Amino acid sequence: MKFVFVTLFPEQIQAAAGHSMLKRGLDAGLIEMECVNPRDFSMDRHHSVDDAPFGGGVGMVLKPEPVVEAIRAAKAKAPGAPVIAMSPGGVTFRQELAETWAREETGLIFVCGHYEGFDERIYHWVDRKVSIGDFVLTGGELPALMIMDAVSRFVPGVLGKLASAEEDSFSSGLLEYPQYTRPVVFEGMEVPEVLRNGNHKLIALWRRKQALKATLLLRPDMLPAEPDKQDAKLLKEIREELEAD
Ligand code: 4GO
């Protein structure tokens, strides 16, 4: 999977990709990353990439010529890859989209804006606008990096041999159950007995119940509309226990 960033700040991308799992994935060649800087395609004397908005108003707008030339260069580096503009007005990015892109695409091109955004005409070269949530940032780099991270977790090998992105929260449709490691007692708080007795059936049941409980309390919108028999029983128990508290 190749990620190409159209960005005025390639150092920000390089810095974020130089650690932990992404670094390992890049070093192993499982994922690739490249940056294309619109400033390198600016033809005027000062290499300017922005200009004042027509019609007046505050701030600066990114000029179309250097951005579109940078998108063309990015397309040459990742043929067939969708061109994604990071924008608070785009469709909200979700786990399912991360999974789909990892499965179906060989590359992704992220177009990262700054200042007051792009000249509207660049969107002729963009396949879709994507947002990571309902808030405005100073640039599209952080959202694009988050998407690269979420997609990379689904690229085989990036998480390592044993871990699997399909098994974790959101992909399973529920929030994560609580995890514990040593020590058994920390500051008076004990690891639940069931996790220490080696009964794998009971452990699986306890984890399912905790995942349902976390989802009920924090993201009830994510609960299955028609739970199976076991989930229905666990949810009934959880509701009764919460009422007793
Ligand atoms: C994306 C880009 C927020 C998001 C952005 C988001 N802010 N919620 N800012 O995904 C053009 C100028 C957009 C700065 C960019």
CSV table of N, CA and C in Angstrom, one decimal, residues 1 54 104-105 108 134 147 161-162 199 236:
chain,number,residue,atom,x,y,z
A,1,MET,N,0.8,-1.2,0.0
A,1,MET,CA,0.0,0.0,0.0
A,1,MET,C,0.9,1.2,0.0
A,54,PHE,N,-10.6,36.1,-4.0
A,54,PHE,CA,-11.5,37.0,-4.8
A,54,PHE,C,-12.7,37.3,-4.0
A,104,GLU,N,-9.1,-3.0,-1.1
A,104,GLU,CA,-9.3,-2.7,-2.5
A,104,GLU,C,-8.3,-1.8,-3.3
A,105,GLU,N,-7.6,-1.0,-2.5
A,105,GLU,CA,-6.7,0.0,-3.2
A,105,GLU,C,-5.2,-0.5,-3.0
A,108,LEU,N,-3.2,5.4,-1.9
A,108,LEU,CA,-4.1,6.5,-1.6
A,108,LEU,C,-3.3,7.8,-1.7
A,134,ASP,N,-16.2,16.4,13.2
A,134,ASP,CA,-16.7,17.8,13.0
A,134,ASP,C,-15.9,18.8,13.8
A,147,ILE,N,-5.6,8.7,8.9
A,147,ILE,CA,-6.2,7.7,8.0
A,147,ILE,C,-5.1,6.7,7.5
A,161,LYS,N,2.6,-10.7,13.4
A,161,LYS,CA,2.0,-12.0,13.1
A,161,LYS,C,0.7,-12.3,13.8
A,162,LEU,N,0.7,-12.0,15.1
A,162,LEU,CA,-0.4,-12.6,15.9
A,162,LEU,C,-1.6,-11.6,16.0
A,199,ASN,N,-9.9,-20.8,32.6
A,199,ASN,CA,-11.0,-21.3,31.9
A,199,ASN,C,-11.4,-20.5,30.7
A,236,LYS,N,-29.3,-8.5,29.4
A,236,LYS,CA,-30.3,-8.6,30.5
A,236,LYS,C,-29.6,-8.6,31.8
